[in-house]
Structure formats: structure tokens, C-alpha cells
Tab-separated table of C-alpha atoms in Angstrom:
chain	number	residue	atom	x	y	z
T	975	MET	CA	17.885	6.462	4.139
T	976	SER	CA	17.435	4.931	7.456
T	977	PHE	CA	14.450	2.365	7.883
T	978	LYS	CA	12.879	5.061	9.992
T	979	HIS	CA	13.258	7.801	7.617
T	980	LEU	CA	12.127	5.591	4.692
T	981	ALA	CA	8.669	4.619	6.729
T	982	GLN	CA	8.023	8.233	7.470
T	983	ALA	CA	8.475	8.872	3.856
T	984	CYS	CA	6.083	6.364	2.587
T	985	LEU	CA	3.634	7.561	5.452
T	986	LEU	CA	3.865	10.720	3.599
T	987	PHE	CA	3.254	9.803	0.225
T	988	VAL	CA	0.046	7.455	1.319
T	989	CYS	CA	-1.326	10.694	3.083
T	990	ILE	CA	-0.519	12.786	0.063
T	991	VAL	CA	-1.925	10.316	-2.564
T	992	LEU	CA	-4.869	8.864	-0.954
T	993	PRO	CA	-8.464	10.672	-1.501
T	994	VAL	CA	-10.343	12.029	1.289
T	995	GLN	CA	-12.633	9.524	2.764
T	996	ALA	CA	-16.148	10.407	1.452
T	997	GLU	CA	-18.480	10.873	4.244
T	998	LYS	CA	-22.491	11.732	4.304
T	999	ILE	CA	-23.504	14.839	6.275
T	1000	PHE	CA	-27.275	14.971	7.142
T	1001	LEU	CA	-28.731	18.688	7.831
T	1002	THR	CA	-32.210	19.616	7.970
T	1003	SER	CA	-34.067	22.441	6.240
T	1004	LEU	CA	-37.602	23.777	5.298
T	1005	ASP	CA	-39.591	24.294	2.357
T	1006	TRP	CA	-38.777	27.981	1.612
T	1007	PRO	CA	-38.848	28.133	-2.169
T	1008	PRO	CA	-36.663	29.180	-4.015
T	1009	TYR	CA	-34.156	28.541	-1.685
T	1010	SER	CA	-34.806	25.348	-0.483
T	1011	GLY	CA	-37.689	23.023	-0.824
T	1012	ALA	CA	-38.081	19.203	-1.503
T	1013	GLN	CA	-39.786	19.577	-4.613
T	1014	LEU	CA	-37.748	21.846	-5.968
T	1015	ASP	CA	-35.290	21.298	-8.872
T	1016	LYS	CA	-31.847	20.526	-7.140
T	1017	GLN	CA	-33.832	21.015	-3.822
T	1018	GLY	CA	-33.565	24.873	-4.173
T	1019	ALA	CA	-30.884	27.657	-4.565
T	1020	SER	CA	-29.482	27.366	-1.049
T	1021	ILE	CA	-29.264	23.562	-1.158
T	1022	ALA	CA	-27.473	23.711	-4.303
T	1023	VAL	CA	-24.890	25.754	-2.939
T	1024	ALA	CA	-24.303	23.781	-0.030
T	1025	ARG	CA	-24.365	20.680	-1.857
T	1026	ALA	CA	-21.903	21.929	-4.074
T	1027	ALA	CA	-19.395	23.141	-1.401
T	1028	PHE	CA	-19.463	19.696	0.165
T	1029	GLU	CA	-18.947	17.817	-3.110
T	1030	ALA	CA	-16.141	20.081	-3.702
T	1031	MET	CA	-14.398	18.569	-0.612
T	1032	GLY	CA	-15.357	15.104	-1.400
T	1033	HIS	CA	-18.426	14.933	0.664
T	1034	GLU	CA	-22.254	14.031	0.384
T	1035	LEU	CA	-24.730	16.340	1.403
T	1036	ILE	CA	-28.416	14.719	2.507
T	1037	VAL	CA	-31.058	17.424	3.519
T	1038	ASP	CA	-34.244	16.427	5.077
T	1039	PHE	CA	-37.334	18.827	5.064
T	1040	TYR	CA	-39.291	19.737	7.939
T	1041	PRO	CA	-41.507	22.632	9.291
T	1042	TRP	CA	-39.591	25.341	10.587
T	1043	ALA	CA	-39.779	24.696	14.183
T	1044	ARG	CA	-38.988	21.092	14.016
T	1045	THR	CA	-36.043	21.664	11.441
T	1046	VAL	CA	-34.124	23.575	14.157
T	1047	ALA	CA	-35.292	21.618	17.112
T	1048	LEU	CA	-33.731	18.154	15.269
T	1049	ALA	CA	-30.582	20.066	14.442
T	1050	LYS	CA	-30.159	21.052	17.945
T	1051	SER	CA	-30.770	17.409	19.431
T	1052	LYS	CA	-27.964	15.735	20.657
T	1053	GLU	CA	-29.612	12.252	19.589
T	1054	SER	CA	-30.008	13.393	16.082
T	1055	LYS	CA	-28.270	12.407	13.152
T	1056	TYR	CA	-28.254	15.849	11.738
T	1057	MET	CA	-24.944	18.296	12.123
T	1058	GLY	CA	-27.157	21.332	11.668
T	1059	TYR	CA	-29.692	23.295	9.677
T	1060	PHE	CA	-30.142	26.178	6.817
T	1061	PRO	CA	-30.732	28.582	5.409
T	1062	GLU	CA	-30.648	30.934	8.470
T	1063	TYR	CA	-30.002	34.566	9.162
T	1064	TYR	CA	-27.482	35.675	11.844
T	1065	ALA	CA	-28.622	36.270	15.231
T	1066	ASP	CA	-26.778	36.604	18.135
T	1067	ASP	CA	-28.748	34.244	20.396
T	1068	ILE	CA	-28.736	31.646	17.726
T	1069	ALA	CA	-24.951	31.974	17.663
T	1070	LEU	CA	-25.089	31.025	21.325
T	1071	GLU	CA	-26.066	27.520	20.256
T	1072	PHE	CA	-25.035	27.066	16.937
T	1073	ILE	CA	-21.743	27.721	14.875
T	1074	PHE	CA	-22.373	29.845	12.018
T	1075	SER	CA	-20.657	29.106	8.688
T	1076	ASP	CA	-19.383	31.713	6.292
T	1077	VAL	CA	-21.901	33.701	4.164
T	1078	MET	CA	-23.502	31.057	1.431
T	1079	GLY	CA	-25.353	33.689	-0.140
T	1080	THR	CA	-27.752	36.433	0.300
T	1081	GLY	CA	-31.305	37.285	0.118
T	1082	PRO	CA	-33.383	40.643	0.620
T	1083	LEU	CA	-35.949	40.950	3.311
T	1084	GLY	CA	-39.031	43.499	3.435
T	1085	PHE	CA	-42.536	43.639	3.619
T	1086	ALA	CA	-45.288	42.624	1.152
T	1087	GLU	CA	-48.339	44.793	0.867
T	1088	HIS	CA	-51.933	44.847	-0.491
T	1089	VAL	CA	-51.869	47.118	-3.823
T	1090	ASP	CA	-54.973	48.892	-2.508
T	1091	LYS	CA	-53.319	50.154	0.671
T	1092	PRO	CA	-49.764	50.924	0.502
T	1093	VAL	CA	-47.701	51.614	3.541
T	1094	LYS	CA	-45.199	54.694	3.442
T	1095	TRP	CA	-42.555	54.505	6.498
T	1096	ASN	CA	-38.962	55.434	6.954
T	1097	ALA	CA	-38.149	54.005	10.091
T	1098	LEU	CA	-39.893	50.804	11.786
T	1099	GLU	CA	-41.074	53.619	14.463
T	1100	ASP	CA	-43.395	54.770	11.913
T	1101	LEU	CA	-44.978	51.192	11.725
T	1102	LYS	CA	-46.180	51.011	15.325
T	1103	ASP	CA	-50.064	51.110	14.407
T	1104	VAL	CA	-49.659	49.018	11.210
T	1105	GLN	CA	-50.606	45.240	11.768
T	1106	ILE	CA	-47.683	42.995	10.517
T	1107	GLY	CA	-47.421	39.531	9.781
T	1108	THR	CA	-44.511	37.328	10.712
T	1109	VAL	CA	-43.717	33.572	10.383
T	1110	GLN	CA	-42.926	32.050	13.738
T	1111	GLY	CA	-39.526	31.335	14.573
T	1112	TYR	CA	-38.166	33.303	11.611
T	1113	VAL	CA	-35.142	35.811	12.361
T	1114	ASN	CA	-35.972	39.035	10.623
T	1115	THR	CA	-33.558	41.799	11.630
T	1116	ALA	CA	-32.243	42.592	15.207
T	1117	LYS	CA	-34.313	45.836	15.550
T	1118	PHE	CA	-37.512	44.668	14.156
T	1119	ASP	CA	-37.417	41.474	16.447
T	1120	GLN	CA	-36.456	43.564	19.547
T	1121	MET	CA	-39.237	46.146	19.073
T	1122	ALA	CA	-41.777	42.989	18.269
T	1123	ALA	CA	-40.587	41.567	21.647
T	1124	GLU	CA	-41.109	44.719	23.483
T	1125	LYS	CA	-44.725	45.128	22.056
T	1126	LYS	CA	-43.653	48.294	20.348
T	1127	LEU	CA	-44.853	46.771	16.862
T	1128	SER	CA	-48.244	44.964	16.329
T	1129	ILE	CA	-47.065	41.372	15.177
T	1130	GLN	CA	-49.539	38.544	14.033
T	1131	PRO	CA	-47.480	35.422	13.742
T	1132	VAL	CA	-48.523	32.618	11.666
T	1133	VAL	CA	-47.041	29.088	10.641
T	1134	ASN	CA	-45.685	29.951	7.057
T	1135	ASP	CA	-45.232	32.595	4.373
T	1136	ALA	CA	-48.359	31.499	2.326
T	1137	GLN	CA	-50.748	31.588	5.267
T	1138	ASN	CA	-49.414	35.159	5.869
T	1139	LEU	CA	-49.924	36.187	2.098
T	1140	LEU	CA	-53.535	34.836	2.403
T	1141	LYS	CA	-54.150	36.964	5.213
T	1142	LEU	CA	-52.618	40.083	3.699
T	1143	ALA	CA	-54.806	39.487	0.484
T	1144	HIS	CA	-57.898	39.466	2.473
T	1145	GLN	CA	-56.728	42.673	4.185
T	1146	ARG	CA	-56.471	40.768	7.601
T	1147	ILE	CA	-53.028	42.317	7.999
T	1148	ASP	CA	-51.439	45.477	6.527
T	1149	LEU	CA	-47.732	44.039	5.665
T	1150	ALA	CA	-46.092	40.693	5.812
T	1151	VAL	CA	-42.269	40.283	6.498
T	1152	ILE	CA	-41.227	38.417	3.315
T	1153	ASP	CA	-38.202	37.710	1.049
T	1154	PRO	CA	-39.222	39.024	-2.605
T	1155	ASN	CA	-37.869	35.954	-4.311
T	1156	VAL	CA	-40.070	33.837	-2.060
T	1157	LEU	CA	-43.138	36.121	-2.587
T	1158	ASN	CA	-42.732	35.532	-6.392
T	1159	TYR	CA	-42.153	31.925	-6.237
T	1160	LEU	CA	-45.390	31.424	-3.823
T	1161	MET	CA	-47.590	34.026	-6.068
T	1162	ASP	CA	-46.666	31.802	-9.408
T	1163	ASN	CA	-46.800	28.292	-7.691
T	1164	GLU	CA	-49.137	28.233	-4.803
T	1165	VAL	CA	-52.657	27.551	-5.978
T	1166	GLU	CA	-54.229	29.596	-3.467
T	1167	LEU	CA	-52.555	32.606	-4.142
T	1168	LYS	CA	-52.159	32.503	-8.126
T	1169	LYS	CA	-55.543	34.535	-8.060
T	1170	TYR	CA	-54.142	37.158	-6.006
T	1171	ARG	CA	-51.249	38.186	-8.368
T	1172	GLY	CA	-51.749	41.837	-9.145
T	1173	VAL	CA	-53.129	42.272	-5.710
T	1174	LEU	CA	-50.069	41.832	-3.667
T	1175	LYS	CA	-46.912	43.559	-3.915
T	1176	MET	CA	-43.207	44.217	-2.447
T	1177	ASN	CA	-43.356	47.374	-0.364
T	1178	ASP	CA	-41.010	50.020	-1.987
T	1179	LYS	CA	-38.557	50.076	1.103
T	1180	LEU	CA	-36.419	46.906	1.789
T	1181	LEU	CA	-35.802	46.077	5.564
T	1182	VAL	CA	-32.275	44.817	4.580
T	1183	ASP	CA	-30.357	42.276	2.418
T	1184	LYS	CA	-29.902	39.378	4.373
T	1185	GLU	CA	-26.686	37.091	4.465
T	1186	LEU	CA	-27.463	33.312	4.589
T	1187	PHE	CA	-25.851	30.768	6.730
T	1188	VAL	CA	-25.758	26.988	7.612
T	1189	CYS	CA	-26.087	26.574	11.284
T	1190	PHE	CA	-23.759	23.852	12.711
T	1191	LYS	CA	-23.984	21.904	16.042
T	1192	LYS	CA	-21.928	23.280	18.758
T	1193	ASN	CA	-19.424	20.536	19.449
T	1194	SER	CA	-16.305	19.020	18.017
T	1195	ASP	CA	-18.080	17.237	15.022
T	1196	GLY	CA	-19.648	20.708	14.148
T	1197	GLU	CA	-16.574	22.778	14.398
T	1198	ARG	CA	-14.654	19.827	12.103
T	1199	TRP	CA	-17.705	20.326	9.468
T	1200	VAL	CA	-17.856	23.746	9.632
T	1201	LYS	CA	-14.482	24.105	8.535
T	1202	ILE	CA	-14.735	21.634	5.354
T	1203	PHE	CA	-17.828	23.382	4.481
T	1204	ASN	CA	-16.206	26.854	4.676
T	1205	GLU	CA	-13.379	25.387	2.675
T	1206	GLY	CA	-15.616	23.960	0.009
T	1207	LEU	CA	-17.344	27.343	-0.470
T	1208	LYS	CA	-14.162	29.048	-1.395
T	1209	LYS	CA	-14.028	25.998	-4.261
T	1210	ILE	CA	-17.202	27.238	-6.036
T	1211	ASP	CA	-19.038	30.284	-7.301
T	1212	VAL	CA	-21.760	30.674	-4.804
T	1213	GLU	CA	-23.224	33.668	-6.834
T	1214	LYS	CA	-23.697	31.691	-10.067
T	1215	ILE	CA	-25.171	28.750	-8.118
T	1216	MET	CA	-27.589	30.817	-6.464
T	1217	LYS	CA	-28.638	32.481	-9.736
T	1218	ASP	CA	-29.076	29.611	-11.599
T	1219	ASN	CA	-31.131	27.867	-9.070
T	1220	MET	CA	-33.623	30.938	-8.125
T	1221	GLY	CA	-36.103	29.741	-10.738
T	1222	PRO	CA	-37.582	31.824	-13.614
């Protein structure tokens, strides 16, 4: 074997046996239990999935938590250390600014209602005279958000789900858009909401079962990390991790 071929063989051997250089990746998230939250066990179900995916590829995930608008803004900022944010629902306008990962779990989306004032509906058009609470900046469904933007639905936005539920408990709104897992967690754990257990419930009809994603910066680094993350997802049992970390 010539010296050139020997050198090439040695280089190939080194590339094969050396482990991947471990890196830290920083992402932002929000307090959205049981999916994400600084005080939750393993920081929530979605964080547990993401961390397992990165660890499967030899990397460490660090998540910092902020209010939702800041969560997105910091992930978007070119100056920040954050490579993206999550968990997020898919939306075309977001895809213009971020790279969506492969699906990292799912979560149902529907309406919470007051037990004394249930709402019957078949299509969103049936809700035109209903006062609906939403959370500022949240993606719901494409049709719902379009109808809301066109003022075809009566929307009352607030800053978080807990505030929405308090308004619903006091019958200041008729429905509140929410994930039933989030509803159950908040009703069991938020001091102000515990007294309304049995007063609020999910509407019988769901809007949709939404897929969850990580949104990465739309640049070369983001493209590299989304590939790493997607490969890591293939190595883990997403459904089991989600189930194990959704709480009681």
C-alpha cells in the first residue's frame, strides 16, 4: 500500500472511531404544562422528547423559558444564542421564517366551556355569535385563525391559558381554545383554578389533533440542527416519552 493510500485509510479509521463532538444547543420554550415548563418534571413531555432526540445524537439540549411572544422573538433574533423554539403547531406564515422539524408528538385542540352553558356546534360558522377566548400569538387551526383575522369570529385574546379559563369560569366568555391536557393540568395545579373544578370542561367536539414541532432558525446552522434532531427522533420512542411525561 502506498503512503497516500495508507494515510487515507488512517484518516477514514479515525473518522469512524472518533465519537461525535458533543455540542450544546439552546432553544426557547414557554410554560405550557404538561408539554413544557421550567418547574415540571423533566421540564415537560415535549422537552423530554426533544432532549432525548438530541442526546441520542450525542448533544445536550438547554431550554430557557419565557412568555410566548418573547419565546418566539428570541428564537428569531440573529443576535441570540437560541437556535429555535418549541413546541409549535404548523402554520404557513411561520414556515416562512423558521424550519419545521419532523413531528415530535401530538396534542388535541378544542374548546373549554362552562358546564352551565354548553355550546353545540358542527362548523366554525356556527360560532359567529359566541365569545371565544384565545391566547395571543398562539396558532390554532388555519380556518379558525383566518376567520378570527377576518372578524368572522368574536375573539377575546389574553396572555395565557389560565387567564382564559378564569374568564370562562366567570362567564365573561363562552368558550376558550385549549388543549384538554393543558386544561386538566391547570385545573389540578393552579391555585386560582382549583375551586372551579367541575365548573369547566371540554366541549364535546374537538377542533383537531395537532402535530407538534421544533422551529429552527432559517439559516445554515438551523439546517444542520434540524437534520440532527430529525435523525435523533428516529432513534427514540416519541409516543412513550410523551405518555410517560404527561403527568397523572
